[in-house]
Amino acid sequence: MKAIAARIAQSLGLILAVIVLNFFLIQIAPGDAATAIAGDQSASDPEVIEQIREQYGLDRPLLVQLGIYIGNVARGDLGESIWFNEPVTSLLAERIGPTLLLSAAALGFAVVVGVAIGTAAARKPESLLSHAVTVLALIGFAMPAFWTGLLLLILIGVRFDFFPVSGIHDVDFEGNWIESWLDIGQHLILPALTLGIIYLAQYSRLSRASMLEVLESDYVRTARAKGLSERSVVFKHGLRNGVIPVVTILGLQFGAVLSGAILVESVFAWPGLGRLAFEAVTRRDTPVLLGVLLLVSVSVIVANLLTDILYRVIDPRIRVSGGDS
Amino acid sequence: MTGIFVDQGAVDALGSDDREPSSGGPWRLFVRNRAAVFGLFLLIGILVMTFIVPIWYVKDPGDLVARPHLRPGAEGAPLLGTDNLGRDILAIIVYGGRTTLRVAAGAAVLIVFVGVTIGSLAGYYGGRVDAALMRFTEFFQVLPGLLFAIVVVALFEPSFWVITFAIGTIAWPGIARLTRAEFLRLKNLEFVKAARAIGATDFRIITRVILPNAMPTLIVSTTLIMGSAILFEAGLAFLGLADVNSASWGLAIGRGREFFTINWWAVTFPGLAIFFTVLGLSLVGDGLQDALNPRLRGR
């Protein structure tokens, strides 16, 4: 319990550090901070600038400003978007759902298929499949996600018209919630596949390596010697331990997945945080951009924390020793 | 993302690779590995294309040389066709490579310098220094890499230095952790104690005694990091966060995407250039891994 409390405190510290970083990014960006917050559109209006200056306390000492900024963030006030004329917080709330859906679908696909392929490959290390896993992992890593997305889009989406290629719903969509989810599911396939391929490559390679090791271990030999069926040996004894490295990486990679989603969302016009960040870049909407950075960073920290706690629950060794660090 | 492939090097046995790879051994292992040799050829091909081909293929990649959307092989078209404005795609690929490789090389230098400095100080001194430096590293590790780079480049300007700095800032924690692990492994070995016994300074022990022995692992990891750096640069350029005055592979894909349904070659060929470069680096990295840490072969 003490270890978990320490981890939570550490995570809160990290979140604070991210907020401070955000604050200093506004400070050191070229140009006046008030202009940056106001954005290009209203920057020419001295009245708006003056108002912002007062609102954010920009005429006060830096540390006071930092205090005000942290206070604002804590209350959920991340400023106003220039382009959408809406509070940044409500924009983020609107967009986080689709991004989480996309990331979860991509990771789910990558983990399930990757572990399955990796396990099959590890059982026959010299087979064609086993070598193919190594090659595919390299290819999957080397393909830029946005390029893969475009290729899938043109090949599967446009040439053969299998799946919708843009957005989360058909433009003229009408129907009840079941039809609605089916429609979303159809739109989800190509983006999730694109984002998932990168991780599929990594997880199949990783689980192949870890299963190779596990299947050579003494307790697997014991299980075989006891006369257990091959299926029981591989899935009950082997896989439970072989999958641990994948779970570890999964937690650590959450941030990378959300980052990758930016590129994929921009290819498929998926209305998530990544698309929002892309729109913010093209429209120089600084408050929105920083808002996305803050939200994604905090999500990563929370995801890491949850993985860590989950770990302690699952793995008795860590629980008994009260944590390693 | 490359960490999973190389972290194993940190737990590798002590014996065989404690010396610098000066014997013929690692090189022989490397050339016997067909995949690694293929990767090396890919890289040499890319380097020749980027630095030698321009000597006789003298073009300005920004020039409008023919009608727009000419397919490769069409009459009057350059070898790989033209893009939506009638620019020569081959010229964009040949000259765009410089931008990408310069950023990747610059970022790699920055990443290795920061990562090795922080990792070696943390591993060597341990205790509070270690704790503080690792907290710092952890902070950069939770930052969503590409997104942070996007914010930095968008807030400042999409120039060579800003892009290199942005990529360098986010990618060093992996190297730092790896260096630290190597230092933890090596610092209590006999030859380090011997160096200390004859009165070598900490600086000398770190740079001259321990670091050379950590090199095999670091070289492998640097190769893979360069692959990631190229992907980061391409991603930024794809989103339009690149110096628009110089050609770049990612930028070409970003510009071509709107016309992709009628002009597949403007997107496909620059993408292949990125793909083959990163693939080459990965294959060479893996080959080095097998050659320098032979015990991990096939993993």
XYZ file of N, CA, C and O in Angstrom, chain A residues 57-179:
492
model
N -2.777 37.414 -15.784
C -1.819 38.044 -14.890
C -0.450 38.212 -15.513
O 0.574 38.048 -14.853
N -0.399 38.516 -16.807
C 0.882 38.552 -17.512
C 1.736 39.746 -17.110
O 2.904 39.825 -17.452
N 1.143 40.708 -16.376
C 1.947 41.831 -15.915
C 2.575 41.536 -14.558
O 3.299 42.363 -14.007
N 2.314 40.358 -14.020
C 2.835 39.993 -12.694
C 4.146 39.212 -12.846
O 4.506 38.794 -13.946
N 4.865 39.012 -11.676
C 6.120 38.233 -11.758
C 5.865 36.807 -12.269
O 4.761 36.271 -12.112
N 6.930 36.211 -12.835
C 6.809 34.913 -13.508
C 6.225 33.831 -12.593
O 5.356 33.060 -12.998
N 6.716 33.788 -11.338
C 6.261 32.735 -10.435
C 4.787 32.888 -10.095
O 4.058 31.900 -9.989
N 4.358 34.135 -9.962
C 2.940 34.383 -9.702
C 2.117 33.908 -10.892
O 1.078 33.259 -10.747
N 2.628 34.224 -12.093
C 1.947 33.784 -13.304
C 1.824 32.277 -13.343
O 0.783 31.731 -13.717
N 2.915 31.610 -12.950
C 2.901 30.152 -12.939
C 1.825 29.655 -11.992
O 1.048 28.750 -12.322
N 1.749 30.295 -10.813
C 0.729 29.926 -9.825
C -0.665 30.086 -10.404
O -1.514 29.195 -10.278
N -0.889 31.229 -11.069
C -2.201 31.475 -11.672
C -2.507 30.408 -12.718
O -3.615 29.852 -12.764
N -1.476 30.091 -13.524
C -1.668 29.103 -14.587
C -2.041 27.745 -14.012
O -2.989 27.098 -14.465
N -1.288 27.322 -12.973
C -1.585 26.024 -12.358
C -2.994 26.024 -11.784
O -3.746 25.054 -11.930
N -3.365 27.149 -11.153
C -4.714 27.263 -10.606
C -5.761 27.110 -11.696
O -6.740 26.373 -11.544
N -5.534 27.773 -12.830
C -6.475 27.684 -13.946
C -6.606 26.258 -14.447
O -7.709 25.774 -14.673
N -5.443 25.611 -14.627
C -5.472 24.236 -15.135
C -6.215 23.337 -14.160
O -7.026 22.491 -14.557
N -5.950 23.526 -12.862
C -6.594 22.695 -11.850
C -8.106 22.865 -11.902
O -8.857 21.925 -11.636
N -8.562 24.053 -12.258
C -10.013 24.264 -12.365
C -10.541 23.822 -13.730
O -11.711 23.980 -14.028
N -9.648 23.310 -14.558
C -10.094 22.845 -15.872
C -10.161 23.948 -16.901
O -10.792 23.800 -17.947
N -9.521 25.086 -16.605
C -9.548 26.198 -17.549
C -8.245 26.203 -18.344
O -7.194 26.560 -17.831
N -8.305 25.796 -19.599
C -7.106 25.764 -20.445
C -7.148 26.872 -21.484
O -6.477 26.819 -22.505
N -7.992 27.854 -21.260
C -8.073 28.953 -22.216
C -9.117 28.694 -23.286
O -9.842 27.694 -23.246
N -9.181 29.614 -24.219
C -10.163 29.543 -25.300
C -9.468 29.195 -26.605
O -8.363 29.657 -26.861
N -10.141 28.407 -27.414
C -9.614 28.157 -28.748
C -9.879 29.374 -29.621
O -10.918 30.009 -29.530
N -8.873 29.694 -30.459
C -9.040 30.848 -31.335
C -9.957 30.518 -32.486
O -10.800 31.298 -32.891
N -9.761 29.352 -33.027
C -10.466 28.987 -34.248
C -11.908 28.588 -33.956
O -12.837 29.007 -34.630
N -12.100 27.748 -32.910
C -13.430 27.201 -32.663
C -14.260 28.103 -31.753
O -15.447 27.872 -31.582
N -13.609 29.121 -31.141
C -14.324 30.002 -30.221
C -15.029 29.237 -29.125
O -16.192 29.471 -28.827
N -14.314 28.294 -28.550
C -14.899 27.433 -27.538
C -13.834 27.220 -26.477
O -12.648 27.301 -26.790
N -14.225 26.921 -25.230
C -13.184 26.595 -24.253
C -12.425 25.342 -24.712
O -13.035 24.414 -25.244
N -11.089 25.352 -24.514
C -10.265 24.222 -24.940
C -10.742 22.938 -24.267
O -10.807 21.878 -24.891
N -11.115 23.052 -22.984
C -11.515 21.869 -22.232
C -12.688 21.137 -22.887
O -12.688 19.911 -22.995
N -13.669 21.889 -23.364
C -14.829 21.202 -23.931
C -14.484 20.588 -25.284
O -15.016 19.542 -25.655
N -13.557 21.230 -26.038
C -13.091 20.628 -27.289
C -12.409 19.294 -27.005
O -12.646 18.295 -27.690
N -11.549 19.295 -25.987
C -10.813 18.071 -25.649
C -11.778 16.974 -25.227
O -11.644 15.818 -25.648
N -12.774 17.350 -24.428
C -13.740 16.356 -23.950
C -14.482 15.726 -25.124
O -14.759 14.522 -25.131
N -14.752 16.556 -26.127
C -15.461 16.083 -27.304
C -14.616 15.081 -28.094
O -15.134 14.130 -28.669
N -13.304 15.314 -28.132
C -12.452 14.561 -29.040
C -11.759 13.365 -28.414
O -11.170 12.556 -29.130
N -11.767 13.275 -27.082
C -10.962 12.209 -26.484
C -11.583 10.833 -26.702
O -10.870 9.838 -26.883
N -12.909 10.778 -26.783
C -13.585 9.497 -26.980
C -13.116 8.756 -28.219
O -12.631 7.624 -28.134
N -13.247 9.382 -29.397
C -12.806 8.707 -30.626
C -11.344 8.260 -30.591
O -11.006 7.183 -31.088
N -10.469 9.085 -29.970
C -9.058 8.705 -29.907
C -8.854 7.466 -29.050
O -8.110 6.552 -29.416
N -9.546 7.435 -27.890
C -9.414 6.259 -27.028
C -9.957 5.024 -27.734
O -9.365 3.943 -27.662
N -11.074 5.187 -28.452
C -11.651 4.070 -29.192
C -10.671 3.550 -30.228
O -10.409 2.345 -30.330
N -10.093 4.486 -30.984
C -9.131 4.099 -32.031
C -7.909 3.405 -31.429
O -7.490 2.336 -31.893
N -7.335 3.993 -30.371
C -6.142 3.415 -29.759
C -6.439 2.038 -29.181
O -5.645 1.105 -29.342
N -7.583 1.928 -28.505
C -7.930 0.644 -27.900
C -8.123 -0.418 -28.978
O -7.645 -1.551 -28.840
N -8.803 -0.055 -30.072
C -9.028 -1.020 -31.150
C -7.701 -1.446 -31.766
O -7.454 -2.634 -31.997
N -6.814 -0.461 -32.013
C -5.520 -0.768 -32.631
C -4.696 -1.665 -31.715
O -4.124 -2.669 -32.155
N -4.652 -1.322 -30.413
C -3.848 -2.110 -29.478
C -4.438 -3.489 -29.274
O -3.712 -4.488 -29.209
N -5.770 -3.558 -29.191
C -6.424 -4.849 -29.018
C -6.092 -5.779 -30.171
O -5.671 -6.926 -29.978
N -6.218 -5.248 -31.375
C -5.873 -6.007 -32.574
C -4.415 -6.447 -32.529
O -4.083 -7.620 -32.746
N -3.522 -5.504 -32.202
C -2.089 -5.803 -32.210
C -1.733 -6.856 -31.170
O -0.958 -7.773 -31.442
N -2.308 -6.752 -29.976
C -1.960 -7.692 -28.910
C -2.474 -9.086 -29.243
O -1.725 -10.072 -29.214
N -3.748 -9.179 -29.590
C -4.341 -10.503 -29.815
C -3.656 -11.205 -30.993
O -3.152 -12.326 -30.865
N -3.603 -10.526 -32.134
C -3.011 -11.158 -33.308
C -1.502 -11.340 -33.118
O -0.944 -12.386 -33.464
N -0.843 -10.336 -32.546
C 0.608 -10.405 -32.355
C 1.009 -11.559 -31.459
O 1.924 -12.317 -31.779
N 0.330 -11.712 -30.317
C 0.672 -12.798 -29.398
C 0.387 -14.151 -30.048
O 1.164 -15.102 -29.921
N -0.730 -14.226 -30.782
C -1.058 -15.485 -31.453
C 0.033 -15.865 -32.460
O 0.534 -16.996 -32.457
N 0.421 -14.914 -33.295
C 1.460 -15.199 -34.295
C 2.784 -15.525 -33.609
O 3.472 -16.490 -33.964
N 3.132 -14.714 -32.597
C 4.400 -14.911 -31.904
C 4.468 -16.281 -31.242
O 5.500 -16.959 -31.288
N 3.361 -16.705 -30.632
C 3.332 -18.007 -29.967
C 3.478 -19.134 -30.981
O 4.263 -20.064 -30.793
N 2.720 -19.012 -32.074
C 2.815 -20.043 -33.109
C 4.240 -20.125 -33.646
O 4.777 -21.220 -33.869
N 4.873 -18.962 -33.828
C 6.238 -18.937 -34.354
C 7.216 -19.556 -33.366
O 8.141 -20.268 -33.758
N 7.011 -19.302 -32.064
C 7.948 -19.804 -31.055
C 7.888 -21.323 -30.937
O 8.869 -21.971 -30.582
N 6.730 -21.898 -31.257
C 6.614 -23.354 -31.138
C 7.446 -24.063 -32.196
O 7.890 -25.181 -32.002
N 7.619 -23.410 -33.353
C 8.472 -23.993 -34.385
C 9.488 -22.943 -34.824
O 9.299 -22.271 -35.838
N 10.580 -22.804 -34.062
C 11.514 -21.698 -34.281
C 12.149 -21.677 -35.676
O 12.595 -20.628 -36.127
N 12.213 -22.835 -36.337
C 12.876 -22.846 -37.635
C 11.880 -22.804 -38.794
O 12.262 -22.924 -39.952
N 10.590 -22.657 -38.468
C 9.574 -22.701 -39.520
C 9.576 -21.413 -40.332
O 10.172 -20.400 -39.952
N 8.882 -21.474 -41.452
C 8.756 -20.309 -42.315
C 8.092 -19.153 -41.564
O 8.526 -18.010 -41.630
N 7.031 -19.504 -40.826
C 6.295 -18.483 -40.082
C 7.220 -17.746 -39.125
O 7.174 -16.526 -38.997
N 8.094 -18.518 -38.466
C 8.972 -17.929 -37.479
C 9.907 -16.891 -38.108
O 10.144 -15.829 -37.549
N 10.431 -17.240 -39.288
C 11.289 -16.273 -39.973
C 10.475 -15.102 -40.485
O 10.916 -13.955 -40.452
N 9.247 -15.414 -40.937
C 8.385 -14.355 -41.439
C 8.094 -13.326 -40.354
O 8.027 -12.120 -40.624
N 7.944 -13.786 -39.102
C 7.668 -12.854 -38.012
C 8.793 -11.832 -37.877
O 8.563 -10.631 -37.758
N 10.035 -12.334 -37.927
C 11.178 -11.436 -37.816
C 11.171 -10.407 -38.943
O 11.371 -9.211 -38.720
N 10.928 -10.898 -40.161
C 10.936 -9.988 -41.311
C 9.800 -8.985 -41.220
O 9.991 -7.771 -41.394
N 8.595 -9.493 -40.898
C 7.435 -8.605 -40.831
C 7.595 -7.555 -39.748
O 7.161 -6.412 -39.904
N 8.238 -7.929 -38.629
C 8.441 -6.962 -37.560
C 9.287 -5.803 -38.062
O 9.002 -4.635 -37.786
N 10.321 -6.115 -38.832
C 11.188 -5.069 -39.372
C 10.434 -4.197 -40.375
O 10.527 -2.978 -40.364
N 9.650 -4.860 -41.232
C 8.896 -4.104 -42.230
C 7.865 -3.203 -41.549
O 7.729 -2.031 -41.867
N 7.164 -3.774 -40.568
C 6.151 -2.999 -39.865
C 6.733 -1.783 -39.187
O 6.124 -0.710 -39.159
N 7.944 -1.930 -38.653
C 8.582 -0.800 -37.976
C 9.029 0.263 -38.975
O 8.969 1.456 -38.709
N 9.455 -0.173 -40.161
C 10.059 0.760 -41.110
C 9.029 1.540 -41.921
O 9.363 2.545 -42.528
N 7.781 1.086 -41.941
C 6.780 1.812 -42.721
C 6.229 2.979 -41.917
O 5.719 2.786 -40.825
N 6.324 4.200 -42.445
C 5.725 5.326 -41.737
C 4.209 5.142 -41.674
O 3.599 4.827 -42.703
N 3.615 5.336 -40.488
C 2.195 5.023 -40.303
C 1.304 5.789 -41.285
O 0.366 5.229 -41.836
N 1.650 7.054 -41.535
C 0.765 7.838 -42.395
C 0.816 7.324 -43.831
O -0.173 7.357 -44.559
N 1.952 6.804 -44.217
C 2.111 6.257 -45.567
C 1.341 4.948 -45.702
O 0.578 4.745 -46.659
N 1.503 4.058 -44.700
C 0.715 2.823 -44.677
C -0.765 3.147 -44.776
O -1.515 2.510 -45.519
N -1.178 4.157 -44.008
C -2.583 4.543 -44.005
C -3.050 4.952 -45.387
O -4.107 4.538 -45.853
N -2.236 5.768 -46.063
C -2.610 6.218 -47.405
C -2.688 5.042 -48.372
O -3.598 4.971 -49.205
N -1.729 4.116 -48.263
C -1.747 2.956 -49.160
C -2.988 2.092 -48.921
O -3.665 1.677 -49.862
N -3.295 1.847 -47.630
C -4.500 1.064 -47.314
C -5.736 1.776 -47.819
O -6.659 1.172 -48.363
N -5.718 3.090 -47.631
C -6.859 3.905 -48.032
C -7.118 3.769 -49.525
O -8.249 3.545 -49.957
N -6.058 3.843 -50.313
C -6.254 3.794 -51.761
C -6.560 2.371 -52.211
O -7.440 2.150 -53.040
N -5.860 1.385 -51.627
C -6.034 0.017 -52.099
C -7.369 -0.578 -51.666
O -8.155 -1.069 -52.474
N -7.629 -0.528 -50.348
C -8.815 -1.198 -49.832
C -10.039 -0.292 -49.889
O -11.132 -0.711 -50.252
N -9.809 0.970 -49.544
C -10.950 1.867 -49.431
C -11.459 2.389 -50.761
O -12.654 2.359 -51.040
N -10.554 2.873 -51.605
C -10.994 3.533 -52.835
C -11.110 2.538 -53.985
O -12.148 2.425 -54.629
N -10.047 1.758 -54.226
C -10.045 0.855 -55.372
C -11.142 -0.199 -55.244
O -11.888 -0.463 -56.165
N -11.246 -0.823 -54.052
C -12.227 -1.892 -53.901
C -13.464 -1.455 -53.122
O -14.422 -2.197 -53.008
N -13.408 -0.258 -52.551
C -14.574 0.289 -51.855
C -15.072 -0.632 -50.738
O -16.275 -0.794 -50.553
N -14.163 -1.288 -50.015
C -14.569 -2.190 -48.944
C -15.040 -1.439 -47.708
O -16.055 -1.733 -47.136
N -14.218 -0.476 -47.280
C -14.529 0.209 -46.043
C -14.544 1.713 -46.270
O -13.846 2.201 -47.149
N -15.328 2.417 -45.474
C -15.289 3.884 -45.564
C -13.899 4.395 -45.182
O -13.212 3.781 -44.364
N -13.482 5.486 -45.806
C -12.100 5.936 -45.619
C -11.997 7.234 -44.845
O -10.904 7.731 -44.613
N -13.101 7.819 -44.463
C -13.000 9.140 -43.875
C -14.066 9.351 -42.807
O -15.219 8.947 -42.982
N -13.669 9.964 -41.704
C -14.611 10.315 -40.662
C -14.977 9.135 -39.780
O -14.395 8.049 -39.862
N -15.964 9.364 -38.905
C -16.374 8.326 -37.953
C -17.784 7.856 -38.281
O -18.216 6.794 -37.887
N -18.538 8.647 -39.050
C -19.896 8.308 -39.459
C -20.064 8.650 -40.930
O -19.396 9.551 -41.436
N -20.989 7.946 -41.608
C -21.374 8.418 -42.934
C -22.026 9.789 -42.783
O -22.670 10.072 -41.772
N -21.850 10.612 -43.814
C -22.342 11.982 -43.724
C -23.854 12.001 -43.510
O -24.387 12.764 -42.703
N -24.539 11.118 -44.230
C -26.012 11.133 -44.170
C -26.527 10.066 -43.219
O -27.613 9.524 -43.400
N -25.716 9.769 -42.163
C -26.094 8.652 -41.310
C -27.340 8.954 -40.474
O -27.476 9.996 -39.876
N -28.248 7.979 -40.437
C -29.386 8.043 -39.524
C -29.624 6.637 -39.029
O -29.459 5.674 -39.766
N -30.074 6.491 -37.794
C -30.383 5.152 -37.315
C -30.320 5.081 -35.811
O -29.966 6.064 -35.143
N -30.663 3.927 -35.249
C -30.627 3.781 -33.796
C -29.203 3.500 -33.332
O -28.258 3.475 -34.132
N -29.047 3.247 -32.028
C -27.685 3.165 -31.497
C -26.930 1.937 -32.000
O -25.711 1.971 -32.160
N -27.655 0.851 -32.289
C -26.952 -0.335 -32.796
C -26.363 -0.045 -34.171
O -25.184 -0.294 -34.442
N -27.197 0.527 -35.042
C -26.724 0.886 -36.385
C -25.598 1.909 -36.293
O -24.647 1.879 -37.059
